[in-house]
Coordinates of C-alpha atoms in Angstrom, one line a residue:
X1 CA 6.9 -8.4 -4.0
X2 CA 8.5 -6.0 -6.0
X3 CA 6.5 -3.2 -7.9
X4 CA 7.9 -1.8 -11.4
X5 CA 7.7 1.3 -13.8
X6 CA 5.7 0.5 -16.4
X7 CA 8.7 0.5 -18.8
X8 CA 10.5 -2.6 -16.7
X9 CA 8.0 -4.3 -16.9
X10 CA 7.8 -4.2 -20.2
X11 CA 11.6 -5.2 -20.5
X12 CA 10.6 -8.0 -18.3
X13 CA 8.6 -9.0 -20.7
X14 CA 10.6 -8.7 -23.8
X15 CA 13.2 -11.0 -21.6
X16 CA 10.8 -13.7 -21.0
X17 CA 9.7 -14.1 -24.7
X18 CA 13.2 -14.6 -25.4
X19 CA 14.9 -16.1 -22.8
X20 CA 12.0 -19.2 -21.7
X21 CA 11.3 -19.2 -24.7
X22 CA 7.4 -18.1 -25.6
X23 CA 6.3 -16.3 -28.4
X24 CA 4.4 -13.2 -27.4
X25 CA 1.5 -14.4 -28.6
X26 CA 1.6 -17.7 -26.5
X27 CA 2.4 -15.5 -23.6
X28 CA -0.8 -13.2 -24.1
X29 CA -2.6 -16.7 -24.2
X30 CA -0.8 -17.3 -21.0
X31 CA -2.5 -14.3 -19.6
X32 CA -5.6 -14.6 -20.9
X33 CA -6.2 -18.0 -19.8
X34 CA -5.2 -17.0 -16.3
X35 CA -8.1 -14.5 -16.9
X36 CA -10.3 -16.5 -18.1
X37 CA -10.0 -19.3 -14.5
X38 CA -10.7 -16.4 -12.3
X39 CA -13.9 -15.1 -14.3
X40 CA -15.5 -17.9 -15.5
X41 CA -16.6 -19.4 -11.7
X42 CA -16.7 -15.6 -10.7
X43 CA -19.2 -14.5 -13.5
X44 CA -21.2 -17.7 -13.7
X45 CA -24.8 -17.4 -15.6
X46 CA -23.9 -13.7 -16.6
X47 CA -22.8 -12.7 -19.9
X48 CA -19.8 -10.5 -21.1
X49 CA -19.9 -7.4 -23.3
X50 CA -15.5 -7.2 -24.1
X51 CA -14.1 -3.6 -25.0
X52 CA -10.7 -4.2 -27.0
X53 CA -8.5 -1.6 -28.6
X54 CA -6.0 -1.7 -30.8
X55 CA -2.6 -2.8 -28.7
X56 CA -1.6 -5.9 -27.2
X57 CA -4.1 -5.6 -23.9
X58 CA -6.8 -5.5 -26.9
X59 CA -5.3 -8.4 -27.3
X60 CA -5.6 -9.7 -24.2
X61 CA -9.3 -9.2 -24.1
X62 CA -9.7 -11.1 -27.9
X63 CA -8.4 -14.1 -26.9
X64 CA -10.4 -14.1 -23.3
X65 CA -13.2 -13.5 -25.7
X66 CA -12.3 -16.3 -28.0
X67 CA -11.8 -18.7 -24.6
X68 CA -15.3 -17.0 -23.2
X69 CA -17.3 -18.2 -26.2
X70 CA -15.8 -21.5 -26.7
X71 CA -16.8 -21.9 -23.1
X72 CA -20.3 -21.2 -24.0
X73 CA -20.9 -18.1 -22.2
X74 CA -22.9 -15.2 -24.3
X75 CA -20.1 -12.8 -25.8
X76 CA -20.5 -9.1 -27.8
X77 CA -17.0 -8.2 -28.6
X78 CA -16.3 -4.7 -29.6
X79 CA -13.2 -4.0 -31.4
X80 CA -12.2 -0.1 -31.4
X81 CA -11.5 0.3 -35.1
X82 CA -7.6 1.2 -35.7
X83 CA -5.6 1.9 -38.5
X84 CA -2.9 -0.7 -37.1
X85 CA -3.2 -2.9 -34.9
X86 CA -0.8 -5.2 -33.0
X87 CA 0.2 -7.8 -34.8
X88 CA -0.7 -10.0 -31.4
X89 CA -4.0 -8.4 -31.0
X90 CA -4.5 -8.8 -35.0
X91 CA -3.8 -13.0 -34.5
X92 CA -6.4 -13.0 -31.7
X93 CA -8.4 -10.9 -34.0
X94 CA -8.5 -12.9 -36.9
X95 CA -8.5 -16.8 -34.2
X96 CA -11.8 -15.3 -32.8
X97 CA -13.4 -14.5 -36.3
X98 CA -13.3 -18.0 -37.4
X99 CA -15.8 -18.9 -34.6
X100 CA -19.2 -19.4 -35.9
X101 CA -20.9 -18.3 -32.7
X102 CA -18.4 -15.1 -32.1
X103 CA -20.4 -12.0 -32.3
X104 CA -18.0 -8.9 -32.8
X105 CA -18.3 -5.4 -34.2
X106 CA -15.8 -3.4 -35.5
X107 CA -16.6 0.1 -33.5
X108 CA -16.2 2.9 -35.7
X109 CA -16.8 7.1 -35.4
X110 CA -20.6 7.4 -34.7
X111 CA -21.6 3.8 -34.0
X112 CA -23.6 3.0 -31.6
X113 CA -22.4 0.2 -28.4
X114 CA -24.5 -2.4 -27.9
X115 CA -26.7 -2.0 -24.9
X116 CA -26.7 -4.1 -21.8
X117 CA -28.1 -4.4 -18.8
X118 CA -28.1 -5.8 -15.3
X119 CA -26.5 -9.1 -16.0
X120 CA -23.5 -7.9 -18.3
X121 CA -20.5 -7.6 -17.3
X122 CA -18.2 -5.6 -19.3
X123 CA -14.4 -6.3 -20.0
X124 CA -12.1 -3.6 -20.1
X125 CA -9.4 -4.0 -22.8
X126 CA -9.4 -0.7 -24.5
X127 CA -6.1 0.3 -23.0
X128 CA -3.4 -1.2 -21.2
X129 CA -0.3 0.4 -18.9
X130 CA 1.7 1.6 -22.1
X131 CA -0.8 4.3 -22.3
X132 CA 1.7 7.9 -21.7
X133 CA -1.1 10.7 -22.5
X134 CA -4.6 11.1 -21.6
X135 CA -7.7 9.6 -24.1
X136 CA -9.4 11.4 -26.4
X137 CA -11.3 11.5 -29.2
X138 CA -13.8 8.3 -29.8
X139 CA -11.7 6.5 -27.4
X140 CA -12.8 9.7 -24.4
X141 CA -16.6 9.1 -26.1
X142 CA -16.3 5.5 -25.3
X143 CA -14.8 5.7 -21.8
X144 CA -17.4 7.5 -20.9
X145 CA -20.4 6.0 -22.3
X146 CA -19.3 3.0 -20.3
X147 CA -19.1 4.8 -16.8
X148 CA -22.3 6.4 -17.7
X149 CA -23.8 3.1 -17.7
X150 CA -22.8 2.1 -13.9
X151 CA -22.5 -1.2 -14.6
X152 CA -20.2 -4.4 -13.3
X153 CA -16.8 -3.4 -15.3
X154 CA -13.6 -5.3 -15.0
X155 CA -10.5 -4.2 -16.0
X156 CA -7.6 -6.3 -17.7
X157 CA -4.4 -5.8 -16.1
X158 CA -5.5 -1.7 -15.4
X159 CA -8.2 0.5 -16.2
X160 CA -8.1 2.6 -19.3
X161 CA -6.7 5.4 -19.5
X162 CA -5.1 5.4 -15.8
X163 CA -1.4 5.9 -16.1
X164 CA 0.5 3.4 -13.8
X165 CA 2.7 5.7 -12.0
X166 CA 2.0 9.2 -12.3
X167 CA -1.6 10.7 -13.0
X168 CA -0.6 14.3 -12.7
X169 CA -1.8 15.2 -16.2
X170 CA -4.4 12.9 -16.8
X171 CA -7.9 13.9 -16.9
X172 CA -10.0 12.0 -14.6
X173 CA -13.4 11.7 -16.9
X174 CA -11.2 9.8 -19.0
X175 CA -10.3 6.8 -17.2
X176 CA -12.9 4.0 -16.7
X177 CA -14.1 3.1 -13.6
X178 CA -13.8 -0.9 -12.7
X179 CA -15.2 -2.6 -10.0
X180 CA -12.5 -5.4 -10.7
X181 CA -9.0 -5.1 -12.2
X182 CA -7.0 -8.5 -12.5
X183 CA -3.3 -6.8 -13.0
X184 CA -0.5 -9.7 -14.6
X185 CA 2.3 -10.5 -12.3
X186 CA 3.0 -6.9 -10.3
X187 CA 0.1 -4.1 -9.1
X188 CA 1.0 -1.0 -10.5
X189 CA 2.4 1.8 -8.2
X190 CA -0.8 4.2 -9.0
X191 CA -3.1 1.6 -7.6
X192 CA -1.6 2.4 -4.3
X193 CA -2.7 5.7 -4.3
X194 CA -6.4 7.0 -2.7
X195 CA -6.9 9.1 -5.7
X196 CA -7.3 5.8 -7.6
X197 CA -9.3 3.8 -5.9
X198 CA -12.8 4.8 -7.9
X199 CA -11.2 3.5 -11.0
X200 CA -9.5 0.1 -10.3
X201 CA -11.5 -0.9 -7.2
X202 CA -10.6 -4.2 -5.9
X203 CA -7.6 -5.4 -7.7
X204 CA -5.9 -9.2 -7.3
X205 CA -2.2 -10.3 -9.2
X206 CA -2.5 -12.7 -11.7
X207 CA 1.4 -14.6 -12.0
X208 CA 1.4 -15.4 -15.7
X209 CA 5.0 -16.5 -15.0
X210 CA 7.6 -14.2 -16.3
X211 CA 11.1 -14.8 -15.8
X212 CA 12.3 -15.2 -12.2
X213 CA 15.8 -14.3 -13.6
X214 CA 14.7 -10.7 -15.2
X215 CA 12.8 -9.9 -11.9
X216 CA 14.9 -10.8 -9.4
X217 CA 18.0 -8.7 -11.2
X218 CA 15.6 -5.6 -12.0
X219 CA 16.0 -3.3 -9.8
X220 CA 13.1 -1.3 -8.5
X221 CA 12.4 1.7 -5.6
X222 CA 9.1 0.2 -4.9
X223 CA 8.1 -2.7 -3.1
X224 CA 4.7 -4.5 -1.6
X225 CA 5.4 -6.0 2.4
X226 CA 4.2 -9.8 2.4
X227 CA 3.4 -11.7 5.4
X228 CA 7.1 -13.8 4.6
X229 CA 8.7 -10.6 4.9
X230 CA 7.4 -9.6 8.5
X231 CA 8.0 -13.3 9.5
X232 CA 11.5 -13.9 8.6
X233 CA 12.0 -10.4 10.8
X234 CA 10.0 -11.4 13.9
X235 CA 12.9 -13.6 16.0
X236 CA 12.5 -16.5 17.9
X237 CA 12.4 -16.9 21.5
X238 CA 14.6 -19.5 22.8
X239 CA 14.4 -21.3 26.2
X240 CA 16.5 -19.6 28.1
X241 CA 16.1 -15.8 27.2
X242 CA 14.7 -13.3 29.7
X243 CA 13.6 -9.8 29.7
X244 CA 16.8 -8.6 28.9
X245 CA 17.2 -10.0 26.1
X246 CA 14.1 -8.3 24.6
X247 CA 15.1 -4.4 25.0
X248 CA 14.1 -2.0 27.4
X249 CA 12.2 0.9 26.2
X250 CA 11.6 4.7 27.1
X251 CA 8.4 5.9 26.0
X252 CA 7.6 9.5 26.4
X253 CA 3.9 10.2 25.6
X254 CA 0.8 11.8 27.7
X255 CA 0.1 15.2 29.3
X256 CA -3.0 16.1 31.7
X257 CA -6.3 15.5 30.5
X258 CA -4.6 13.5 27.7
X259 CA -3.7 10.0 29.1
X260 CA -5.1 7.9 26.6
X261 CA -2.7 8.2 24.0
X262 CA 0.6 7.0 26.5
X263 CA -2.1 4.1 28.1
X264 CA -2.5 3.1 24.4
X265 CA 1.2 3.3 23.1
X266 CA 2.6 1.5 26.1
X267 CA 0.1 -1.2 26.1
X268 CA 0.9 -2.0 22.5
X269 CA 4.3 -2.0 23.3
X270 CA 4.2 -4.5 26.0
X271 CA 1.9 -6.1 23.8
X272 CA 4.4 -6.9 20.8
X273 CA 7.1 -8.2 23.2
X274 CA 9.2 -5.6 24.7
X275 CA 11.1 -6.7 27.8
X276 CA 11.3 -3.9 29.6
X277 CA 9.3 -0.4 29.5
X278 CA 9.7 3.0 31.3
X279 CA 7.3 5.5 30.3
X280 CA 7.9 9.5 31.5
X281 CA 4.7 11.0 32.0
X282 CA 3.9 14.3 33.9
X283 CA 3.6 14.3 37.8
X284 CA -0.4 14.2 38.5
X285 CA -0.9 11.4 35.8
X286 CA 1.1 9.1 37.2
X287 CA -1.7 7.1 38.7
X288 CA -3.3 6.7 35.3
X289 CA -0.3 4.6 34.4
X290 CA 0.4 2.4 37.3
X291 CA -3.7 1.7 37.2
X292 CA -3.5 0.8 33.3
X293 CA -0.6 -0.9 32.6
X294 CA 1.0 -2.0 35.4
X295 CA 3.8 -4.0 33.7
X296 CA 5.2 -0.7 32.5
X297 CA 7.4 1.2 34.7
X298 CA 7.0 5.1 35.3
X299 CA 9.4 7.9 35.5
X300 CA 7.7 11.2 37.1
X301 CA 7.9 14.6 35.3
X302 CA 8.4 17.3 38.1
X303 CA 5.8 19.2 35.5
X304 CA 2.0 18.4 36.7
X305 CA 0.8 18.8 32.9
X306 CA 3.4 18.1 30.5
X307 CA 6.8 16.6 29.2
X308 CA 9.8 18.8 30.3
X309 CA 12.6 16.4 31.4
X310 CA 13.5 12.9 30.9
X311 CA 15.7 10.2 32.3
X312 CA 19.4 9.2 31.7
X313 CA 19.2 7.7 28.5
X314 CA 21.9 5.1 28.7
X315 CA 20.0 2.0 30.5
X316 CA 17.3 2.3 27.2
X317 CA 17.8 0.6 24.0
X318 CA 15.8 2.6 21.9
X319 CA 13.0 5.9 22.8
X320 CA 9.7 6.8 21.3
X321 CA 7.9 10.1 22.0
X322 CA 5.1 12.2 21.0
X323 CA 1.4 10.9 21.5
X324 CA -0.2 14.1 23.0
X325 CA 2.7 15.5 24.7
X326 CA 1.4 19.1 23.3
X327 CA 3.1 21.3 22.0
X328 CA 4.0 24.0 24.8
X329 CA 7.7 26.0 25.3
X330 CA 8.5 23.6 27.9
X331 CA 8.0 20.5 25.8
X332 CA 9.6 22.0 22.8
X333 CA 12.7 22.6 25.1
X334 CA 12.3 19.1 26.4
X335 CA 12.7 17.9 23.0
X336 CA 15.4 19.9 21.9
X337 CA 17.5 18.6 24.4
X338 CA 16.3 14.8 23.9
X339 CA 17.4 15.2 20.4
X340 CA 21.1 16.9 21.4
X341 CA 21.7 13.7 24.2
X342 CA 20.2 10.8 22.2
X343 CA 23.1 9.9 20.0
X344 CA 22.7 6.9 17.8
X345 CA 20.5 5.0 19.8
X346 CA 17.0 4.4 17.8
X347 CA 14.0 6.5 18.0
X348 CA 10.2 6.2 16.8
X349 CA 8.7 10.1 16.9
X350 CA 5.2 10.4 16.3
X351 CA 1.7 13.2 17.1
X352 CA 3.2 16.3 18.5
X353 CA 6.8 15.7 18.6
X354 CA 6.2 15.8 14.8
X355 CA 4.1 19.1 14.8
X356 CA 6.6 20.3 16.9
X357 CA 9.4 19.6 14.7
X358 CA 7.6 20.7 11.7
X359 CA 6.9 24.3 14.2
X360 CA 10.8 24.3 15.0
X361 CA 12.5 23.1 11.1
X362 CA 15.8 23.4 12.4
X363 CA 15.1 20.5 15.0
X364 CA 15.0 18.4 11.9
X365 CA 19.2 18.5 11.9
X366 CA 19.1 16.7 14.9
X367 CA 17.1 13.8 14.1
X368 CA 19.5 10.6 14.7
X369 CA 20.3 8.7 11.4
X370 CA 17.1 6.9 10.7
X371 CA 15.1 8.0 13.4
X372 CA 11.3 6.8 12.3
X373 CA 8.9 9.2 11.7
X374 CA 5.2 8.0 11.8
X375 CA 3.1 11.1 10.5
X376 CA -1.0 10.8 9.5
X377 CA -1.7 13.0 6.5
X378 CA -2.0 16.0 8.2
X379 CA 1.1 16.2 10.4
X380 CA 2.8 15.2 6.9
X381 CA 1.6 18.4 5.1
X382 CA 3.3 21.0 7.9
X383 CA 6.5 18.7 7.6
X384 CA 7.0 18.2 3.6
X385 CA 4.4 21.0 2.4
X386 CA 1.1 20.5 0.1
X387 CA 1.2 18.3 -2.4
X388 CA -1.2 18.0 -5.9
X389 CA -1.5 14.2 -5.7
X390 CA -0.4 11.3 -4.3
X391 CA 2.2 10.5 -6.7
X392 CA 3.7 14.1 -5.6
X393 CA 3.5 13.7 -2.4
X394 CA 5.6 10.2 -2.7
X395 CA 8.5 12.0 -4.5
X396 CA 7.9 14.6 -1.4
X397 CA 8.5 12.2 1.2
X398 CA 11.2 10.3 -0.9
X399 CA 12.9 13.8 -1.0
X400 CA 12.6 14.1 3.0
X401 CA 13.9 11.0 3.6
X402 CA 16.8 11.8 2.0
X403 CA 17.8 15.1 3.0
X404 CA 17.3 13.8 6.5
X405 CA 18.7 10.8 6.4
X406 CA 15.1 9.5 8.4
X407 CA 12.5 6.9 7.9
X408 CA 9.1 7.1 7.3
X409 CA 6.0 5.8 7.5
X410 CA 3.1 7.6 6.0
X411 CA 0.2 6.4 7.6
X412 CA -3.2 5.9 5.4
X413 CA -4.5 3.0 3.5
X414 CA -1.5 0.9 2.3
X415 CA 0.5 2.8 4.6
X416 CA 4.3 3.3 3.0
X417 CA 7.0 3.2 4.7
X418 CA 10.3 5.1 3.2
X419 CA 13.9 4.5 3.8
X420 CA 16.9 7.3 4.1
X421 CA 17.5 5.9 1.1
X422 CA 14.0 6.4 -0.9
X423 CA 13.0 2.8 -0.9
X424 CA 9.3 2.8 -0.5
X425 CA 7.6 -0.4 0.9
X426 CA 3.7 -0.5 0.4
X427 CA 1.5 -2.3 3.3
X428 CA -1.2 -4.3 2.3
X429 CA -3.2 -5.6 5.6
X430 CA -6.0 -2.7 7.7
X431 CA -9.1 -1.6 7.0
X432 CA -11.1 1.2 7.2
X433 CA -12.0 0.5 10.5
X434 CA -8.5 1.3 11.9
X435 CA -9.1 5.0 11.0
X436 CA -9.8 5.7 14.4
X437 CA -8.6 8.2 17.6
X438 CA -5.6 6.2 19.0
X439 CA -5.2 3.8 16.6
X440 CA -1.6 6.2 15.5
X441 CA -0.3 5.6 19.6
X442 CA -1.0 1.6 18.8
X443 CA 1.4 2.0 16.1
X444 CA 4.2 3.8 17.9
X445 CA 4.1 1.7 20.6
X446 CA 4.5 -1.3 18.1
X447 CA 7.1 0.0 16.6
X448 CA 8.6 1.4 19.3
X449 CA 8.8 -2.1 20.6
X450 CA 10.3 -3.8 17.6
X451 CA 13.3 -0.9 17.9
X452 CA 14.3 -2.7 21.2
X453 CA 13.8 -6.0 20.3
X454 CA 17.0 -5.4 18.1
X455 CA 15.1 -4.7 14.9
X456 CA 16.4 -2.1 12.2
X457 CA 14.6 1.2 12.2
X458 CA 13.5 0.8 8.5
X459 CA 12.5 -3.2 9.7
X460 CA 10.9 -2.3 12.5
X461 CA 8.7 0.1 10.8
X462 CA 8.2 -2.6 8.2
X463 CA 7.0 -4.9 10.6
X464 CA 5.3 -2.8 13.2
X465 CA 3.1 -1.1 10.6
X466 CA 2.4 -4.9 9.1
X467 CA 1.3 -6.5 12.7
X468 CA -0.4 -3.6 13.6
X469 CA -2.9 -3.8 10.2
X470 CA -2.9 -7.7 10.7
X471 CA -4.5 -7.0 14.3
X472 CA -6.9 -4.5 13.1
X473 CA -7.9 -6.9 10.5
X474 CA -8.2 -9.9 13.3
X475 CA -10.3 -6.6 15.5
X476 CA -12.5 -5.8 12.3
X477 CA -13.5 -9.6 11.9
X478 CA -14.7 -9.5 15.8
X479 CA -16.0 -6.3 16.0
X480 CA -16.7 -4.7 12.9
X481 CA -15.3 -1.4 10.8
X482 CA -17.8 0.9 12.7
X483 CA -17.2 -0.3 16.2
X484 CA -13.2 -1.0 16.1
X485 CA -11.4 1.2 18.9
X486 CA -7.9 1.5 18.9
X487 CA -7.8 -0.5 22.5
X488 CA -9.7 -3.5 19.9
X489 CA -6.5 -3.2 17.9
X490 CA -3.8 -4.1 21.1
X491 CA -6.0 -7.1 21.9
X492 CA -5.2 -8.9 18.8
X493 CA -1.8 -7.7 18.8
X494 CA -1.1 -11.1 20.1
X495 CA -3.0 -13.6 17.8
X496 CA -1.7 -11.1 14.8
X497 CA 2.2 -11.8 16.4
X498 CA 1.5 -15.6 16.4
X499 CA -0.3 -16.1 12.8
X500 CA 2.9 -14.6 11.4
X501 CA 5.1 -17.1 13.0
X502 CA 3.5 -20.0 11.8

């Protein structure tokens, strides 16, 4: 699914209106109708309190008003008094005055809302996503009389007064905190951000069919990973492939007293299909390995404790390395020279190979051409710098990429990964429960994986960081957010592969 600036969108549209053709108003009908199915089994028994300003997603909420009350639900619309109004939200306007039983009142400076309680729910309509400066004035008052009242708020198409990219300027007591935002056709980008979450809270797309045309020939930066994506990636097996033909793999990962994180990774790995894998670990862990995963195969460091050598490079399709390698001279030497003999060939660096390139900058030359990059928040912050909020640290990591010439997938909830080339695809499966120790080494190994399977760095990532949420949401269901371990996460890794493939 593609995600658009607000502007596009609005091109898109101006495009449909005139190229179905619909007249705007009929199209805001469209919307509000589409509104209207998902509330009125949703909201059943309660009754509605709609907040509409003066543009067109005023608009919107008038004629969901209109539809509510001919519906025979209890309505109390408030109309924010406006010197103009659209001249859509003025039809709706005048279509739900003629109703006998419409109660509305024309809020003006100084009057009072009505009151509610427990069983309202109140619409939010005040403000759409043409909104470019932060409230004020009676329409601040208002916003904040409403969160002041904690109650069941849902928001049409975004919260009022969020801005739907950038929020860098916006005052947060000004933006109205839903519990429930129904957004028309596309999410916006700033509902993908953590800073945002208190004010749309659960969101859901509502198609309200604009033209396929206009959005498949708008071009856009931003993009939301869909199950059909990650399927039409995964390849089939026929009958007579073996192990060869599904990659061998060189994982690098471990150091004494820190197995975990390579038993983890490699498992994973095996996990989403690799053919074969060698993993280098230091001399006196060895055992852990062979004990653990005994379909991997194990190349011994002459180092008892950490990384400092690795094989000839040229029977492995693609490396990963980093899960708790540390961070040591030895390793960082180890690495340097990794980075000067690995050539072209794919590569998945994750945990202390990045804090070590972000110790060492000038390591980040050497990256291979789209070498994937798999930093948590954190390990981000000593590569790219701070950041203000989340909409500056996307340009940051845009920026990064392309200096670099690297993927990257920045790990949280909707995880993003970031091409050389700035394109920025949002994840949408996980939970909470995923935010666990080892749950990162899952993902490397995953992805790791899907590098010598034959996948694309920038598909891999797509992919990897797609089955690895579907398996943690498979874990959660079993398990549950508090107990899920990262080990939980590899045992679904199989059910997750085959859901996708059907």
């Amino acid at each position: 699914m593609k995600i658009f600036p607000v502007k596009a969108v609005a091109e898109i549209d101006a495009y449909t209106i005139e190229n179905e053709p619909i007249l705007s108003v009929n199209l805001m009908e469209r919307a509000a109708r589409r509104l209207f199915d998902q509330i009125k089994e949703r909201y059943a028994g309660r009754w509605f309190l709609v907040l509409a300003g003066p543009g067109n997603n005023g608009g919107d909420a008038l004629s969901l008003s209109r539809m509510l009350t001919l519906n025979g639900f209890r309505v109390e619309t408030v109309l924010l008094k406006s010197e103009g109004l659209s001249d859509d939200a003025q039809t709706n306007r005048d279509r739900l005055r003629h109703l006998q039983q419409a109660v509305v009142y024309e809020l003006d400076k100084g009057d009072a809302l009505p009151q509610v309680d427990h069983q309202c729910v109140v619409i939010d309509g005040l403000f759409g996503s043409g909104l470019n400066r932060p409230l004020a004035g009676r329409a601040l008052e208002l916003v904040q009389t409403v969160n002041s009242w904690k109650a069941e708020v849902v928001a049409i198409d975004i919260p009022s007064g969020l801005m739907g990219e950038s929020n860098t300027d916006n005052h947060s007591d000004g933006i109205i905190k839903a519990t429930q935002t129904f957004t028309f056709q596309f999410p916006k980008l700033s509902f993908l951000f953590p800073e945002s979450a208190p004010y749309v809270g659960n969101w859901e797309v509502l198609p309200i069919g604009l033209h396929p045309d206009k959005i498949n020939a708008t071009p856009t930066s931003w993009f939301l990973t869909e199950a059909g994506r990650v399927k039409d990636l995964l390849k089939p097996r026929t009958r007579f492939m073996h192990k060869g033909h599904f990659g061998h793999v060189l994982l690098i990962a471990g150091s004494y007293g820190k197995m975990g994180a390579a038993v983890l990774a490699s498992r994973a790995c095996m996990k989403t299909g690799v053919g074969l894998l060698t993993v280098q670990v230091p001399h006196k862990t060895c055992h852990v390995l062979h004990c653990s995963v005994p379909e991997a195969m194990v190349n011994i460091d002459r180092s008892d404790l950490m990384f400092t050598e690795f094989p000839d490079l040229s029977p492995f399709k693609a490396v990963g390395v980093g899960p708790a390698i540390g961070c040591r001279s030895n390793s960082v030497l180890a690495l340097t020279d990794l980075l000067d003999q690995i050539g072209s060939r794919p590569m998945v660096l994750d945990a202390d190979a990045l804090n070590i390139l972000s110790n060492n900058p000038a390591l980040l030359e050497k990256l291979p051409e789209n070498a994937v990059l798999t930093p948590h928040p954190g390990e981000l912050k000593r590569l790219v710098g701070p950041w203000g909020d989340d909409f500056e640290r996307l340009q940051k990591v845009v920026a990064f990429c392309r200096k670099y010439q690297v993927v990257v997938v920045l790990k949280g909830a909707f995880t993003t990964v970031i091409s050389s080339n700035g394109e920025c695809h949002f994840n949408t499966t996980g939970n909470p429960g995923m935010a666990s120790a080892g749950s990162g080494d899952v993902l490397t190994g995953i992805i790791l994986s899907l590098l010598g399977q034959g996948l694309s760095s920038m598909d891999a990532a797509v992919a990897g960081v797609h089955i690895h949420g579907a398996a943690g949401d498979l874990a959660c269901a079993a398990e549950g957010e508090a107990a899920l371990t990262a080990s939980d996460i590899v045992s679904h890794l199989g059910k997750a592969i085959v859901a996708l493939q059907q």
